[in-house]
PDB file of C-alpha atoms in Angstrom:
ATOM      1  CA  UNK A 982     191.240 -88.265 217.003  1.00 50.00           C
ATOM      2  CA  UNK A 983     189.015 -86.475 219.472  1.00 50.00           C
ATOM      3  CA  UNK A 984     188.505 -88.259 222.832  1.00 57.00           C
ATOM      4  CA  UNK A 985     184.893 -89.203 223.475  1.00 56.00           C
ATOM      5  CA  UNK A 986     184.864 -86.642 226.499  1.00 63.00           C
ATOM      6  CA  UNK A 987     185.818 -83.854 224.007  1.00 60.00           C
ATOM      7  CA  UNK A 988     182.777 -84.831 221.774  1.00 52.00           C
ATOM      8  CA  UNK A 989     180.538 -84.902 224.886  1.00 63.00           C
ATOM      9  CA  UNK A 990     181.638 -81.500 225.726  1.00 59.00           C
ATOM     10  CA  UNK A 991     181.156 -80.357 222.168  1.00 57.00           C
ATOM     11  CA  UNK A 992     177.522 -81.721 222.089  1.00 63.00           C
ATOM     12  CA  UNK A 993     176.688 -80.246 225.537  1.00 69.00           C
ATOM     13  CA  UNK A 994     177.976 -76.702 224.447  1.00 78.00           C
ATOM     14  CA  UNK A 995     175.635 -76.848 221.306  1.00 86.00           C
ATOM     15  CA  UNK A 996     172.755 -74.302 221.259  1.00 91.00           C
ATOM     16  CA  UNK A 997     169.260 -75.745 220.193  1.00 94.00           C
ATOM     17  CA  UNK A 998     166.336 -73.396 219.721  1.00 96.00           C
ATOM     18  CA  UNK A 999     163.300 -72.836 217.571  1.00 97.00           C
ATOM     19  CA  UNK A1000     163.872 -71.262 214.169  1.00 96.00           C
ATOM     20  CA  UNK A1001     162.896 -67.602 213.683  1.00 93.00           C
ATOM     21  CA  UNK A1002     160.144 -67.000 211.258  1.00 92.00           C
ATOM     22  CA  UNK A1003     162.702 -65.803 208.622  1.00 90.00           C
ATOM     23  CA  UNK A1004     164.874 -68.891 209.092  1.00 93.00           C
ATOM     24  CA  UNK A1005     161.774 -71.156 208.903  1.00 95.00           C
ATOM     25  CA  UNK A1006     160.554 -69.614 205.630  1.00 92.00           C
ATOM     26  CA  UNK A1007     164.068 -69.744 204.149  1.00 92.00           C
ATOM     27  CA  UNK A1008     164.349 -73.359 204.885  1.00 95.00           C
ATOM     28  CA  UNK A1009     160.869 -74.037 203.534  1.00 96.00           C
ATOM     29  CA  UNK A1010     161.261 -72.309 200.319  1.00 94.00           C
ATOM     30  CA  UNK A1011     164.650 -73.943 199.778  1.00 94.00           C
ATOM     31  CA  UNK A1012     165.582 -71.335 197.110  1.00 92.00           C
ATOM     32  CA  UNK A1013     162.168 -71.241 195.566  1.00 92.00           C
ATOM     33  CA  UNK A1014     160.022 -68.159 195.192  1.00 89.00           C
ATOM     34  CA  UNK A1015     156.840 -70.139 194.166  1.00 93.00           C
ATOM     35  CA  UNK A1016     153.786 -70.673 196.429  1.00 95.00           C
ATOM     36  CA  UNK A1017     155.137 -74.054 197.660  1.00 97.00           C
ATOM     37  CA  UNK A1018     158.708 -75.505 197.530  1.00 96.00           C
ATOM     38  CA  UNK A1019     157.224 -77.897 194.863  1.00 96.00           C
ATOM     39  CA  UNK A1020     155.968 -74.947 192.658  1.00 95.00           C
ATOM     40  CA  UNK A1021     152.583 -73.269 192.208  1.00 95.00           C
ATOM     41  CA  UNK A1022     150.728 -76.361 193.279  1.00 96.00           C
ATOM     42  CA  UNK A1023     151.024 -79.206 195.770  1.00 97.00           C
ATOM     43  CA  UNK A1024     149.015 -82.368 196.077  1.00 96.00           C
ATOM     44  CA  UNK A1025     148.833 -85.567 198.291  1.00 96.00           C
ATOM     45  CA  UNK A1026     151.940 -87.007 196.437  1.00 96.00           C
ATOM     46  CA  UNK A1027     154.176 -84.124 197.608  1.00 97.00           C
ATOM     47  CA  UNK A1028     152.859 -83.580 201.282  1.00 97.00           C
ATOM     48  CA  UNK A1029     150.408 -84.675 204.028  1.00 98.00           C
ATOM     49  CA  UNK A1030     147.842 -82.056 203.331  1.00 97.00           C
ATOM     50  CA  UNK A1031     144.061 -81.672 202.863  1.00 97.00           C
ATOM     51  CA  UNK A1032     144.321 -83.164 199.395  1.00 95.00           C
ATOM     52  CA  UNK A1033     140.610 -83.654 199.173  1.00 96.00           C
ATOM     53  CA  UNK A1034     140.266 -79.986 199.110  1.00 95.00           C
ATOM     54  CA  UNK A1035     142.944 -78.907 196.583  1.00 95.00           C
ATOM     55  CA  UNK A1036     144.569 -75.554 196.181  1.00 95.00           C
ATOM     56  CA  UNK A1037     144.447 -73.902 192.878  1.00 92.00           C
ATOM     57  CA  UNK A1038     144.920 -76.667 189.979  1.00 94.00           C
ATOM     58  CA  UNK A1039     146.304 -79.413 192.212  1.00 95.00           C
ATOM     59  CA  UNK A1040     144.589 -82.692 191.606  1.00 94.00           C
ATOM     60  CA  UNK A1041     142.125 -84.124 194.224  1.00 96.00           C
ATOM     61  CA  UNK A1042     143.055 -87.216 196.248  1.00 94.00           C
ATOM     62  CA  UNK A1043     142.216 -89.217 199.345  1.00 93.00           C
ATOM     63  CA  UNK A1044     142.841 -87.246 202.539  1.00 95.00           C
ATOM     64  CA  UNK A1045     144.764 -89.235 205.233  1.00 95.00           C
ATOM     65  CA  UNK A1046     143.249 -87.272 208.159  1.00 96.00           C
ATOM     66  CA  UNK A1047     146.259 -88.180 210.467  1.00 97.00           C
ATOM     67  CA  UNK A1048     150.043 -87.501 210.693  1.00 97.00           C
ATOM     68  CA  UNK A1049     152.454 -89.529 208.761  1.00 97.00           C
ATOM     69  CA  UNK A1050     155.996 -90.681 209.697  1.00 96.00           C
ATOM     70  CA  UNK A1051     158.768 -88.095 208.874  1.00 94.00           C
ATOM     71  CA  UNK A1052     160.392 -88.849 205.373  1.00 95.00           C
ATOM     72  CA  UNK A1053     157.138 -90.240 203.905  1.00 97.00           C
ATOM     73  CA  UNK A1054     157.541 -87.693 201.131  1.00 97.00           C
ATOM     74  CA  UNK A1055     160.520 -86.458 199.228  1.00 97.00           C
ATOM     75  CA  UNK A1056     162.519 -83.655 200.904  1.00 97.00           C
ATOM     76  CA  UNK A1057     162.825 -80.168 199.490  1.00 97.00           C
ATOM     77  CA  UNK A1058     166.035 -78.962 197.737  1.00 97.00           C
ATOM     78  CA  UNK A1059     167.627 -78.390 201.202  1.00 97.00           C
ATOM     79  CA  UNK A1060     166.935 -81.833 202.190  1.00 97.00           C
ATOM     80  CA  UNK A1061     164.265 -80.859 204.742  1.00 98.00           C
ATOM     81  CA  UNK A1062     161.039 -83.049 204.912  1.00 97.00           C
ATOM     82  CA  UNK A1063     157.496 -82.051 205.783  1.00 97.00           C
ATOM     83  CA  UNK A1064     157.963 -78.342 205.765  1.00 98.00           C
ATOM     84  CA  UNK A1065     154.363 -78.208 204.190  1.00 98.00           C
ATOM     85  CA  UNK A1066     151.741 -79.959 206.061  1.00 98.00           C
ATOM     86  CA  UNK A1067     151.825 -82.857 208.447  1.00 98.00           C
ATOM     87  CA  UNK A1068     152.060 -80.860 211.626  1.00 98.00           C
ATOM     88  CA  UNK A1069     152.218 -77.026 211.801  1.00 98.00           C
ATOM     89  CA  UNK A1070     155.528 -75.678 213.439  1.00 98.00           C
ATOM     90  CA  UNK A1071     156.277 -73.196 216.236  1.00 98.00           C
ATOM     91  CA  UNK A1072     158.614 -70.410 215.573  1.00 97.00           C
ATOM     92  CA  UNK A1073     160.732 -68.450 218.047  1.00 96.00           C
ATOM     93  CA  UNK A1074     159.093 -65.011 217.273  1.00 94.00           C
ATOM     94  CA  UNK A1075     156.419 -63.331 218.914  1.00 95.00           C
ATOM     95  CA  UNK A1076     153.562 -62.583 216.337  1.00 94.00           C
ATOM     96  CA  UNK A1077     153.188 -59.291 214.448  1.00 88.00           C
ATOM     97  CA  UNK A1078     150.516 -58.530 211.986  1.00 85.00           C
ATOM     98  CA  UNK A1079     153.076 -57.456 209.478  1.00 70.00           C
ATOM     99  CA  UNK A1080     155.720 -60.129 209.016  1.00 65.00           C
ATOM    100  CA  UNK A1081     159.321 -59.176 209.293  1.00 55.00           C
ATOM    101  CA  UNK A1082     161.463 -59.267 206.327  1.00 51.00           C
ATOM    102  CA  UNK A1083     164.270 -57.724 204.381  1.00 46.00           C
ATOM    103  CA  UNK A1084     163.776 -54.034 205.052  1.00 47.00           C
ATOM    104  CA  UNK A1085     165.735 -51.091 206.386  1.00 47.00           C
ATOM    105  CA  UNK A1086     163.192 -49.845 208.929  1.00 46.00           C
ATOM    106  CA  UNK A1087     164.468 -52.371 211.551  1.00 48.00           C
ATOM    107  CA  UNK A1088     167.947 -50.905 211.427  1.00 49.00           C
ATOM    108  CA  UNK A1089     167.255 -47.264 211.630  1.00 53.00           C
ATOM    109  CA  UNK A1090     166.918 -46.243 208.052  1.00 52.00           C
ATOM    110  CA  UNK A1091     163.522 -45.024 206.951  1.00 50.00           C
ATOM    111  CA  UNK A1092     162.340 -46.180 203.589  1.00 48.00           C
ATOM    112  CA  UNK A1093     159.233 -45.007 201.573  1.00 53.00           C
ATOM    113  CA  UNK A1094     159.730 -47.461 198.678  1.00 52.00           C
ATOM    114  CA  UNK A1095     158.666 -51.113 199.163  1.00 57.00           C
ATOM    115  CA  UNK A1096     160.176 -52.033 195.869  1.00 64.00           C
ATOM    116  CA  UNK A1097     162.537 -54.996 196.789  1.00 62.00           C
ATOM    117  CA  UNK A1098     165.142 -53.986 194.095  1.00 68.00           C
ATOM    118  CA  UNK A1099     165.216 -50.573 195.812  1.00 69.00           C
ATOM    119  CA  UNK A1100     165.582 -52.319 199.160  1.00 66.00           C
ATOM    120  CA  UNK A1101     168.472 -54.438 197.920  1.00 68.00           C
ATOM    121  CA  UNK A1102     170.122 -51.313 196.383  1.00 74.00           C
ATOM    122  CA  UNK A1103     169.943 -49.401 199.603  1.00 72.00           C
ATOM    123  CA  UNK A1104     171.064 -52.268 201.660  1.00 70.00           C
ATOM    124  CA  UNK A1105     174.104 -52.867 199.173  1.00 73.00           C
ATOM    125  CA  UNK A1106     175.072 -49.055 199.566  1.00 76.00           C
ATOM    126  CA  UNK A1107     174.809 -49.257 203.335  1.00 73.00           C
ATOM    127  CA  UNK A1108     176.873 -52.499 203.648  1.00 71.00           C
ATOM    128  CA  UNK A1109     179.449 -51.165 201.516  1.00 79.00           C
ATOM    129  CA  UNK A1110     180.027 -47.884 203.620  1.00 80.00           C
ATOM    130  CA  UNK A1111     183.546 -47.843 204.804  1.00 85.00           C
ATOM    131  CA  UNK A1112     184.412 -48.875 208.349  1.00 85.00           C
ATOM    132  CA  UNK A1113     184.967 -45.937 210.460  1.00 86.00           C
ATOM    133  CA  UNK A1114     185.056 -45.243 214.353  1.00 84.00           C
ATOM    134  CA  UNK A1115     181.220 -44.636 214.129  1.00 82.00           C
ATOM    135  CA  UNK A1116     180.429 -47.530 211.827  1.00 81.00           C
ATOM    136  CA  UNK A1117     182.283 -50.532 213.126  1.00 87.00           C
ATOM    137  CA  UNK A1118     182.440 -54.126 211.649  1.00 85.00           C
ATOM    138  CA  UNK A1119     180.376 -55.267 214.588  1.00 86.00           C
ATOM    139  CA  UNK A1120     177.641 -52.522 213.828  1.00 82.00           C
ATOM    140  CA  UNK A1121     177.681 -53.590 210.104  1.00 80.00           C
ATOM    141  CA  UNK A1122     177.266 -57.158 211.088  1.00 80.00           C
ATOM    142  CA  UNK A1123     174.395 -56.437 213.453  1.00 79.00           C
ATOM    143  CA  UNK A1124     172.632 -54.456 210.702  1.00 75.00           C
ATOM    144  CA  UNK A1125     173.115 -57.156 208.237  1.00 74.00           C
ATOM    145  CA  UNK A1126     171.708 -59.704 210.719  1.00 77.00           C
ATOM    146  CA  UNK A1127     168.641 -57.441 211.781  1.00 73.00           C
ATOM    147  CA  UNK A1128     167.787 -56.870 208.065  1.00 71.00           C
ATOM    148  CA  UNK A1129     168.192 -60.529 206.667  1.00 73.00           C
ATOM    149  CA  UNK A1130     166.952 -62.543 209.805  1.00 78.00           C
ATOM    150  CA  UNK A1131     164.886 -60.262 211.756  1.00 79.00           C
ATOM    151  CA  UNK A1132     162.957 -61.322 214.869  1.00 82.00           C
ATOM    152  CA  UNK A1133     159.443 -60.383 215.747  1.00 84.00           C
ATOM    153  CA  UNK A1134     158.429 -57.918 218.558  1.00 87.00           C
ATOM    154  CA  UNK A1135     160.277 -58.269 221.910  1.00 88.00           C
ATOM    155  CA  UNK A1136     156.907 -58.883 223.644  1.00 92.00           C
ATOM    156  CA  UNK A1137     153.577 -60.566 222.685  1.00 94.00           C
ATOM    157  CA  UNK A1138     150.804 -62.652 223.786  1.00 96.00           C
ATOM    158  CA  UNK A1139     151.191 -64.997 220.683  1.00 97.00           C
ATOM    159  CA  UNK A1140     153.928 -66.870 218.902  1.00 97.00           C
ATOM    160  CA  UNK A1141     154.245 -67.545 215.195  1.00 96.00           C
ATOM    161  CA  UNK A1142     153.251 -70.792 213.623  1.00 98.00           C
ATOM    162  CA  UNK A1143     154.034 -71.803 210.068  1.00 97.00           C
ATOM    163  CA  UNK A1144     153.747 -74.586 207.639  1.00 97.00           C
ATOM    164  CA  UNK A1145     150.095 -75.811 208.037  1.00 97.00           C
ATOM    165  CA  UNK A1146     149.105 -79.324 209.026  1.00 98.00           C
ATOM    166  CA  UNK A1147     147.223 -82.253 207.777  1.00 98.00           C
ATOM    167  CA  UNK A1148     144.114 -80.641 209.160  1.00 97.00           C
ATOM    168  CA  UNK A1149     144.735 -77.153 207.557  1.00 94.00           C
ATOM    169  CA  UNK A1150     143.329 -75.638 204.501  1.00 94.00           C
ATOM    170  CA  UNK A1151     145.904 -76.087 201.988  1.00 97.00           C
ATOM    171  CA  UNK A1152     146.264 -72.413 201.644  1.00 96.00           C
ATOM    172  CA  UNK A1153     147.665 -72.403 205.233  1.00 97.00           C
ATOM    173  CA  UNK A1154     150.515 -74.780 204.014  1.00 97.00           C
ATOM    174  CA  UNK A1155     151.958 -72.204 201.634  1.00 96.00           C
ATOM    175  CA  UNK A1156     155.571 -71.066 202.097  1.00 95.00           C
ATOM    176  CA  UNK A1157     154.395 -67.522 203.266  1.00 92.00           C
ATOM    177  CA  UNK A1158     151.403 -68.410 205.245  1.00 95.00           C
ATOM    178  CA  UNK A1159     151.306 -67.540 208.994  1.00 94.00           C
ATOM    179  CA  UNK A1160     149.171 -68.144 211.974  1.00 95.00           C
ATOM    180  CA  UNK A1161     149.672 -67.475 215.851  1.00 96.00           C
ATOM    181  CA  UNK A1162     148.635 -68.936 219.122  1.00 97.00           C
ATOM    182  CA  UNK A1163     149.488 -68.307 222.690  1.00 98.00           C
ATOM    183  CA  UNK A1164     152.628 -70.092 223.669  1.00 96.00           C
ATOM    184  CA  UNK A1165     150.811 -72.544 225.966  1.00 97.00           C
ATOM    185  CA  UNK A1166     148.626 -73.616 223.127  1.00 98.00           C
ATOM    186  CA  UNK A1167     148.564 -77.454 222.446  1.00 97.00           C
ATOM    187  CA  UNK A1168     147.120 -79.364 219.520  1.00 97.00           C
ATOM    188  CA  UNK A1169     147.508 -82.687 217.957  1.00 97.00           C
ATOM    189  CA  UNK A1170     148.492 -81.106 214.554  1.00 97.00           C
ATOM    190  CA  UNK A1171     151.060 -78.723 216.046  1.00 98.00           C
ATOM    191  CA  UNK A1172     154.760 -79.482 216.620  1.00 98.00           C
ATOM    192  CA  UNK A1173     158.096 -78.049 216.139  1.00 97.00           C
ATOM    193  CA  UNK A1174     161.667 -78.683 214.631  1.00 96.00           C
ATOM    194  CA  UNK A1175     164.672 -77.311 216.151  1.00 96.00           C
ATOM    195  CA  UNK A1176     167.719 -75.304 214.836  1.00 96.00           C
ATOM    196  CA  UNK A1177     171.175 -76.362 216.073  1.00 94.00           C
ATOM    197  CA  UNK A1178     173.509 -73.279 216.037  1.00 89.00           C
ATOM    198  CA  UNK A1179     176.756 -73.712 214.207  1.00 81.00           C
ATOM    199  CA  UNK A1180     179.702 -73.871 216.509  1.00 71.00           C
ATOM    200  CA  UNK A1181     183.603 -73.699 215.896  1.00 60.00           C
ATOM    201  CA  UNK A1182     184.075 -76.496 218.489  1.00 53.00           C
TER     202      UNK A1182
END
């Protein structure tokens, strides 16, 4: 058994941070490719949203007009609650008009085709390139990380916000919806969740 001092040290050495935009969307979607993790529609039974102004074919219901306690609604398939609505959430990335994603431009390979199948084929080809003195394991890892979990611009006046809130138009609560504000911006419907990085400790 570990001594309590060992556990205290393990906790103290953990890294906590905001999620990148890509991490946030991956966590929100929980394996889905639909508009919301609940499917193509979402209503007041699924999330704390503007259910008095429904999105698409969702049913209209009473709008709470306030936040609710975490876990008031069912979690997504990753076990995460309130990824849609309740409060919008800060991300780590500086905002760019074009969101980062799975593409090769970030890692020094130009690409004229935006077809995701072509992107994945090129990525597969790149990552199966044999290791050489000029193409190390670390370089391959860095390329994969840059392609699958890209971060926004190094500098910027605004940070990314995702998820929408109980005050937002429901379209702003979609998995892919994004907004931005200066990092010192505050609002009663804006919050955050943290990522704890994995450790071998």
